[in-house]
Short mmCIF file of C-alpha atoms in Angstrom, two decimals:
data_model
loop_
_atom_site.label_atom_id
_atom_site.label_comp_id
_atom_site.label_asym_id
_atom_site.label_seq_id
_atom_site.Cartn_x
_atom_site.Cartn_y
_atom_site.Cartn_z
CA MET A 791 -16.96 16.47 -28.99
CA ILE A 792 -14.34 14.52 -26.56
CA PRO A 793 -14.81 10.43 -26.36
CA ASN A 794 -15.00 8.64 -22.88
CA VAL A 795 -12.35 6.22 -24.22
CA ILE A 796 -9.02 8.41 -25.32
CA THR A 797 -7.01 6.60 -27.58
CA THR A 798 -4.81 8.57 -29.66
CA GLN A 799 -2.86 11.73 -29.10
CA ALA A 800 -5.16 14.19 -30.86
CA GLU A 801 -7.78 13.04 -28.57
CA LEU A 802 -5.68 13.32 -25.19
CA GLU A 803 -4.22 16.90 -25.90
CA THR A 804 -7.23 18.04 -26.09
CA PHE A 805 -8.59 16.33 -23.03
CA VAL A 806 -5.22 18.78 -21.28
CA ASN A 807 -6.57 21.53 -22.32
CA LYS A 808 -10.06 20.99 -21.64
CA ILE A 809 -9.23 19.99 -17.24
CA SER A 810 -6.32 22.23 -17.58
CA SER A 811 -7.73 25.14 -15.03
CA SER A 812 -9.88 22.45 -12.78
CA PRO A 813 -9.55 23.18 -8.82
CA TRP A 814 -9.71 19.14 -8.79
CA ILE A 815 -8.77 15.92 -10.23
CA ALA A 816 -10.53 12.99 -9.71
CA ILE A 817 -8.30 9.93 -10.75
CA ASP A 818 -8.51 5.41 -10.67
CA THR A 819 -6.10 3.71 -12.78
CA GLU A 820 -6.53 -0.23 -13.82
CA PHE A 821 -3.74 -2.30 -13.81
CA MET A 822 -2.67 -6.18 -14.16
CA ARG A 823 0.13 -7.15 -11.54
CA GLU A 824 -0.92 -11.05 -11.15
CA SER A 825 2.11 -12.33 -13.31
CA THR A 826 4.72 -9.67 -12.66
CA TYR A 827 6.74 -8.04 -9.73
CA TYR A 828 6.14 -4.21 -11.59
CA PRO A 829 2.21 -3.83 -11.69
CA LYS A 830 1.03 -3.28 -15.99
CA LEU A 831 -0.97 -0.38 -15.81
CA CYS A 832 -3.71 -0.58 -18.48
CA LEU A 833 -6.33 2.91 -17.73
CA ILE A 834 -6.37 5.58 -16.55
CA GLN A 835 -9.68 7.45 -15.05
CA ILE A 836 -9.66 11.18 -15.06
CA ALA A 837 -12.96 12.71 -13.81
CA THR A 838 -13.55 16.54 -13.22
CA GLN A 839 -16.05 18.87 -12.79
CA GLU A 840 -16.73 19.05 -16.30
CA ILE A 841 -15.30 15.79 -17.61
CA CYS A 842 -15.48 11.82 -16.79
CA VAL A 843 -12.91 9.69 -19.46
CA CYS A 844 -10.22 6.98 -19.27
CA ILE A 845 -6.92 7.49 -20.61
CA ASP A 846 -6.48 4.44 -22.62
CA VAL A 847 -2.96 3.85 -22.21
CA ILE A 848 -1.87 0.66 -23.73
CA ALA A 849 -3.58 2.09 -27.30
CA LEU A 850 -1.27 5.53 -26.72
CA ASP A 851 2.30 5.09 -27.21
CA ASN A 852 2.97 7.91 -24.09
CA ILE A 853 1.10 9.21 -22.25
CA ASP A 854 3.46 12.62 -21.18
CA ALA A 855 0.91 15.13 -22.06
CA LEU A 856 -0.88 14.58 -19.03
CA ILE A 857 1.61 13.28 -16.81
CA ASN A 858 3.44 16.42 -16.98
CA PHE A 859 0.24 18.02 -16.46
CA ILE A 860 -0.37 16.27 -13.28
CA LYS A 861 2.83 16.51 -12.41
CA GLN A 862 2.42 20.83 -12.46
CA SER A 863 -1.30 21.15 -11.81
CA ALA A 864 -1.98 22.64 -8.40
CA ALA A 865 -5.58 20.89 -8.65
CA ILE A 866 -6.61 18.79 -5.57
CA LYS A 867 -5.93 15.21 -6.83
CA ILE A 868 -8.72 13.27 -5.29
CA PHE A 869 -8.35 8.88 -5.05
CA HIS A 870 -9.58 6.56 -3.07
CA SER A 871 -7.16 4.11 -1.48
CA ALA A 872 -4.54 5.88 -3.09
CA ARG A 873 -1.84 3.59 -2.44
CA GLN A 874 -1.62 1.37 -4.83
CA ASP A 875 -2.38 3.49 -7.60
CA LEU A 876 -0.04 5.05 -5.81
CA GLU A 877 3.04 2.55 -6.06
CA VAL A 878 1.83 1.85 -10.15
CA LEU A 879 2.17 5.66 -10.86
CA TYR A 880 5.43 5.74 -9.03
CA CYS A 881 6.89 2.94 -10.85
CA THR A 882 5.95 3.43 -14.56
CA TYR A 883 6.58 7.39 -14.22
CA ASP A 884 7.97 8.13 -11.21
CA PHE A 885 6.34 11.03 -9.83
CA LEU A 886 3.72 10.86 -7.51
CA PRO A 887 0.26 12.94 -7.46
CA GLU A 888 0.58 15.90 -5.18
CA PRO A 889 -1.46 17.76 -2.88
CA LEU A 890 -3.28 14.53 -2.75
CA PHE A 891 -6.69 14.03 -1.39
CA ASP A 892 -7.68 9.83 0.10
CA SER A 893 -11.66 9.45 0.41
CA GLN A 894 -10.61 6.29 2.28
CA ILE A 895 -8.94 7.88 4.95
CA ALA A 896 -11.39 10.97 4.99
CA ALA A 897 -14.20 8.59 5.90
CA SER A 898 -11.35 6.53 8.79
CA ILE A 899 -11.12 9.74 10.10
CA LEU A 900 -14.88 10.66 10.05
CA GLY A 901 -15.01 7.34 11.98
CA MET A 902 -16.20 5.34 8.76
CA ASP A 903 -14.23 1.24 8.70
CA GLU A 904 -9.98 2.22 7.79
CA GLN A 905 -11.35 0.08 5.20
CA ILE A 906 -14.40 1.29 3.23
CA SER A 907 -15.06 0.78 0.07
CA TYR A 908 -15.19 3.49 -2.23
CA ALA A 909 -18.89 1.71 -3.57
CA GLU A 910 -20.14 1.88 0.06
CA LEU A 911 -19.11 5.39 0.88
CA VAL A 912 -20.53 6.50 -2.38
CA SER A 913 -23.68 5.08 -1.02
CA GLN A 914 -23.82 5.96 2.19
CA GLU A 915 -22.62 9.67 1.81
CA LEU A 916 -24.63 10.67 -1.75
CA SER A 917 -27.19 7.66 -1.53
CA ILE A 918 -25.47 5.99 -4.86
CA THR A 919 -25.61 2.28 -5.79
CA LEU A 920 -22.58 1.32 -8.37
CA PRO A 921 -23.32 -2.59 -9.87
CA LYS A 922 -19.76 -4.62 -8.62
CA SER A 923 -20.09 -6.71 -11.92
CA GLU A 924 -16.33 -5.57 -13.62
CA SER A 925 -14.30 -5.86 -9.96
CA ARG A 926 -12.45 -8.87 -11.17
CA THR A 927 -11.00 -8.32 -14.90
CA ASN A 928 -8.48 -8.48 -17.21
CA TRP A 929 -7.95 -4.76 -17.61
CA SER A 930 -4.93 -5.43 -20.34
CA GLN A 931 -7.26 -7.19 -23.24
CA ARG A 932 -8.84 -5.04 -25.89
CA PRO A 933 -11.51 -4.11 -27.40
CA LEU A 934 -13.02 -3.09 -23.79
CA THR A 935 -16.20 -4.02 -23.46
CA GLU A 936 -19.12 -1.00 -22.74
CA ALA A 937 -19.65 -2.49 -18.98
CA GLN A 938 -16.02 -1.89 -19.03
CA ILE A 939 -16.08 1.34 -20.04
CA LYS A 940 -19.17 2.17 -17.75
CA TYR A 941 -16.97 0.80 -14.47
CA ALA A 942 -14.09 2.29 -14.85
CA LEU A 943 -15.77 5.77 -14.99
CA ASP A 944 -18.21 5.09 -11.92
CA ASP A 945 -15.14 5.12 -10.62
CA VAL A 946 -14.06 8.06 -10.90
CA LEU A 947 -17.13 9.68 -11.90
CA HIS A 948 -18.13 10.73 -8.04
CA LEU A 949 -14.83 11.49 -6.82
CA GLY A 950 -15.40 15.11 -6.91
CA PRO A 951 -18.45 15.40 -5.53
CA LEU A 952 -17.61 12.97 -2.94
CA ALA A 953 -14.22 14.59 -1.28
CA LEU A 954 -16.55 17.38 -0.66
CA LYS A 955 -18.94 16.48 1.22
CA LEU A 956 -15.64 14.64 3.24
CA GLN A 957 -13.83 17.61 3.19
CA GLN A 958 -16.51 19.67 4.80
CA LYS A 959 -17.41 17.19 7.48
CA LEU A 960 -13.27 17.41 8.89
CA GLU A 961 -13.05 20.82 8.35
CA ALA A 962 -16.81 21.32 10.76
CA LYS A 963 -14.97 18.38 13.13
CA GLN A 964 -11.43 20.53 12.98
CA ARG A 965 -9.24 17.85 12.27
CA TRP A 966 -8.03 18.36 7.74
CA HIS A 967 -5.08 18.55 9.24
CA TRP A 968 -5.14 14.72 9.91
CA LEU A 969 -5.91 13.82 6.04
CA THR A 970 -3.56 16.10 5.39
CA GLU A 971 -1.13 14.18 7.33
CA GLU A 972 -2.09 11.02 6.44
CA CYS A 973 -1.62 12.05 3.03
CA HIS A 974 1.60 13.27 2.82
CA ARG A 975 3.14 10.09 4.27
CA LEU A 976 1.13 8.57 1.12
CA LEU A 977 3.58 10.62 -0.70
CA ASN A 978 6.81 9.37 0.74
CA PRO A 979 8.49 7.63 -2.25
CA ASP A 980 10.03 4.73 -0.02
CA ASN A 981 6.57 4.04 0.55
CA TYR A 982 6.77 2.26 -3.34
CA SER A 983 10.34 1.73 -4.07
CA VAL A 984 11.80 -1.40 -1.55
CA ALA A 985 15.34 -2.23 -0.94
CA PRO A 986 16.31 -5.31 -1.15
CA GLU A 987 18.15 -5.50 1.81
CA HIS A 988 14.89 -3.84 3.60
CA ALA A 989 12.88 -6.47 2.40
CA TRP A 990 12.39 -9.54 5.14
CA LYS A 991 10.45 -6.18 7.15
CA GLN A 992 7.41 -6.61 4.65
CA VAL A 993 7.59 -10.49 5.35
CA LYS A 994 4.42 -11.95 7.05
CA GLY A 995 5.34 -13.18 10.11
CA VAL A 996 9.03 -11.69 10.55
CA GLY A 997 7.79 -10.42 14.22
CA ARG A 998 7.71 -13.45 15.84
CA LEU A 999 11.27 -14.24 14.65
CA GLU A 1000 14.43 -13.18 16.27
CA GLY A 1001 18.17 -13.45 16.62
CA ARG A 1002 19.69 -16.41 14.10
CA SER A 1003 15.92 -16.88 12.36
CA LEU A 1004 15.35 -13.54 11.74
CA TYR A 1005 19.04 -12.91 10.06
CA ASN A 1006 17.66 -16.50 8.13
CA VAL A 1007 15.01 -14.95 6.56
CA GLN A 1008 16.97 -11.16 6.26
CA GLN A 1009 19.08 -12.81 3.62
CA LEU A 1010 16.29 -15.37 1.73
CA ALA A 1011 14.25 -11.86 1.71
CA THR A 1012 16.95 -10.31 -0.24
CA TRP A 1013 17.61 -12.68 -2.43
CA ARG A 1014 14.29 -13.51 -2.95
CA GLU A 1015 13.51 -9.60 -4.31
CA GLN A 1016 16.92 -8.96 -6.32
CA THR A 1017 15.91 -11.77 -8.11
CA ALA A 1018 11.67 -10.82 -8.32
CA ILE A 1019 12.85 -7.29 -9.85
CA THR A 1020 15.48 -9.23 -12.05
CA LYS A 1021 12.99 -11.56 -13.83
CA ASN A 1022 9.97 -9.23 -13.14
CA LEU A 1023 8.14 -11.55 -11.07
CA PRO A 1024 5.45 -12.08 -8.12
CA ARG A 1025 8.17 -12.62 -5.40
CA ARG A 1026 5.79 -15.83 -4.20
CA TRP A 1027 6.72 -17.03 -7.73
CA ILE A 1028 10.17 -17.60 -5.95
CA ILE A 1029 9.74 -18.46 -3.03
CA LYS A 1030 6.39 -18.08 -0.16
CA ASP A 1031 6.72 -16.17 3.16
CA GLN A 1032 5.64 -19.46 4.49
CA THR A 1033 8.10 -21.69 3.14
CA MET A 1034 10.79 -18.66 4.13
CA THR A 1035 10.23 -18.56 7.67
CA ASP A 1036 9.80 -22.51 8.08
CA LEU A 1037 13.23 -22.67 6.54
CA ALA A 1038 14.11 -20.36 9.18
CA PHE A 1039 13.53 -22.40 12.09
CA ASN A 1040 15.13 -25.65 11.16
CA LYS A 1041 17.84 -26.33 12.19
CA THR A 1042 18.35 -28.69 10.22
CA ILE A 1043 19.76 -28.12 6.61
CA ASN A 1044 21.31 -29.44 4.17
CA GLU A 1045 20.57 -30.10 -0.21
CA ASN A 1046 17.94 -32.96 1.22
CA THR A 1047 15.42 -31.33 4.09
CA VAL A 1048 15.97 -27.85 1.37
CA ARG A 1049 14.38 -29.65 -1.52
CA ASP A 1050 12.05 -31.56 0.93
CA GLN A 1051 10.77 -28.29 1.75
CA LEU A 1052 10.47 -26.12 -1.43
CA SER A 1053 8.69 -28.74 -3.15
CA GLN A 1054 5.95 -28.65 -0.15
CA GLU A 1055 5.46 -25.18 -2.67
CA SER A 1056 5.72 -25.86 -5.93
CA PRO A 1057 7.78 -28.22 -8.20
CA LYS A 1058 8.97 -25.05 -9.85
CA SER A 1059 10.53 -23.59 -6.48
CA VAL A 1060 12.61 -26.37 -6.13
CA ARG A 1061 15.39 -25.35 -8.66
CA HIS A 1062 15.86 -22.33 -5.47
CA THR A 1063 17.88 -25.25 -3.99
CA LYS A 1064 21.43 -25.24 -4.37
CA LYS A 1065 20.72 -21.08 -3.94
CA VAL A 1066 18.72 -20.79 -1.00
CA LEU A 1067 20.92 -24.13 0.67
CA GLU A 1068 23.90 -21.69 -0.11
CA ILE A 1069 22.60 -18.34 1.23
CA LEU A 1070 21.21 -20.89 4.99
CA GLU A 1071 24.59 -22.00 4.91
CA HIS A 1072 26.64 -18.82 4.37
CA ALA A 1073 23.96 -17.01 6.91
CA ALA A 1074 24.81 -20.08 9.48
CA ALA A 1075 28.51 -19.58 9.34
CA GLN A 1076 28.27 -15.67 10.52
CA LYS A 1077 28.13 -15.05 14.70
CA ILE A 1078 25.36 -14.13 15.72
CA ASN A 1079 26.85 -11.41 18.14
CA ASP A 1080 28.16 -9.83 14.70
CA LEU A 1081 24.17 -9.96 12.97
CA GLU A 1082 23.28 -6.56 11.94
CA GLY A 1083 20.10 -5.35 12.22
CA ILE A 1084 18.55 -8.22 14.84
CA MET A 1085 16.29 -6.90 17.63
CA ASP A 1086 14.84 -9.20 19.89
CA ARG A 1087 10.64 -7.67 19.40
CA ARG A 1088 9.46 -9.95 21.01
CA LEU A 1089 7.62 -8.42 24.44
CA SER A 1090 7.65 -9.65 27.50
CA LYS A 1091 4.42 -10.01 29.62
CA PRO A 1092 4.20 -6.95 31.63
CA GLN A 1093 5.49 -5.25 27.96
CA GLN A 1094 1.66 -7.32 26.71
CA ALA A 1095 -0.29 -6.66 29.58
CA LEU A 1096 1.06 -2.31 28.47
CA VAL A 1097 0.01 -3.16 24.97
CA LYS A 1098 -3.45 -4.19 25.57
CA ASP A 1099 -4.38 -1.57 27.91
CA MET A 1100 -3.01 0.68 25.35
CA MET A 1101 -5.28 -1.17 22.81
CA LYS A 1102 -8.04 -0.77 25.09
CA THR A 1103 -7.35 2.81 25.71
CA ILE A 1104 -7.19 3.77 22.03
CA ARG A 1105 -10.73 2.21 21.31
CA LYS A 1106 -12.09 4.06 23.87
CA HIS A 1107 -10.64 7.34 22.77
CA ALA A 1108 -11.26 6.67 18.91
CA GLU A 1109 -15.02 5.62 19.93
CA GLU A 1110 -15.82 8.74 22.57
CA ILE A 1111 -14.46 11.41 19.50
CA GLY A 1112 -15.62 9.14 17.08
CA THR A 1113 -12.87 7.95 14.62
CA SER A 1114 -11.30 4.73 13.04
CA SER A 1115 -9.03 3.38 16.47
CA SER A 1116 -6.98 1.53 14.00
CA LEU A 1117 -6.05 4.99 12.26
CA LEU A 1118 -5.29 6.46 15.79
CA ALA A 1119 -3.37 3.99 16.74
CA ASN A 1120 -2.79 0.08 15.80
CA ARG A 1121 -1.27 -2.08 17.30
CA LYS A 1122 2.08 -2.13 15.84
CA SER A 1123 3.16 1.77 15.96
CA LEU A 1124 2.02 0.19 19.88
CA VAL A 1125 4.61 -2.50 20.24
CA ASN A 1126 7.01 -0.05 18.29
CA LEU A 1127 5.94 2.77 21.24
CA VAL A 1128 6.60 0.07 23.87
CA LEU A 1129 9.99 -0.89 22.73
CA GLY A 1130 11.63 2.04 21.86
CA LEU A 1131 11.46 2.48 19.08
CA ASN A 1132 10.51 5.37 16.27
CA SER A 1133 6.47 4.98 16.33
CA LYS A 1134 4.53 7.07 14.64
CA VAL A 1135 1.41 8.27 17.65
CA ASN A 1136 4.83 10.43 18.27
CA GLU A 1137 4.50 12.70 15.47
CA GLY A 1138 2.01 15.34 14.51
CA TRP A 1139 -1.94 14.94 15.45
CA ARG A 1140 -1.84 11.27 17.34
CA HIS A 1141 0.66 12.87 19.53
CA GLN A 1142 -1.75 15.59 20.34
CA GLU A 1143 -4.58 13.51 20.15
CA ILE A 1144 -3.00 10.42 22.00
CA GLY A 1145 0.64 10.33 22.40
CA GLU A 1146 0.85 12.08 25.55
CA GLN A 1147 -1.28 9.64 27.77
CA LEU A 1148 0.23 6.96 26.00
CA SER A 1149 3.43 7.88 26.91
CA LYS A 1150 1.93 8.66 30.63
CA MET A 1151 1.30 5.08 30.62
CA LEU A 1152 4.61 3.75 28.86
CA ASN A 1153 6.31 5.50 31.92
CA SER A 1154 4.07 5.27 34.89
#
């Protein structure tokens, strides 16, 4: 008999053999990353038609038997809100499971909230109420409590039946290809490995920057990413987004102003004063005409009005066809379209559903 928490290699190998012919595998992970750059995987939950278990990653020397099986299996891998789970699997084991089914994306395609929780979706579709008692817990502590184990198992126990029900609804609306395209996007490794030179794109508020201030943030974000990776610390522990953008706008840069700005964030941040000053002084010495990758992303008033009209069109069309308007096209994709940049509304099912109409608005 296989226990509901697997802690030995023998149990793991027996389990893998038992699920080897399953047509689908429901997967979830529990991890910690509050104090690290890289997520620390603690638990993997797996469910099939016949069995539901937790794999105690901390107790096991390795889980190669499971990882190799997931890599090689043609079974559909079912997740809910897969992005973070995929990130931890990619960072830890350097692979992404496919074929993939994300029940949160499926639900949004069907017109539900784009960020609908697993518990809410299970309640709506399967009329099952799940407890939330262990939603905030330290998964690295051992031994696991009975409440933790039950909570972890519940996270995958209903995923299979849920996915099958959502699949039927997607096929009835002829939107199965929407889901396959969206899941394919999630399987791009670039989603989970940030090149330091591109880290600035994830800085909150970067969209309002241009020219010199944007270049300053680019340089600071590159340094922060490299430092966070090297020290395996959260980015915010090095320097916060708001502090970087504030420094980027500050035209009076010297050791005192940098130290004062950093001290407002945290006493520990002050230790980076000299390095931050060095980066900003070097950035200031660059000629603005020579700066690469600098684009003014601010919209003119006519462009702002056009994006606003496009958003209205998106919301109206989403309501008419019963899907999530933010999934159909978010503001960022519309801004990119108006600025002549790559936009996902010009690709795949979105182009067929709304892209052509938006292009006509752009060119009218």
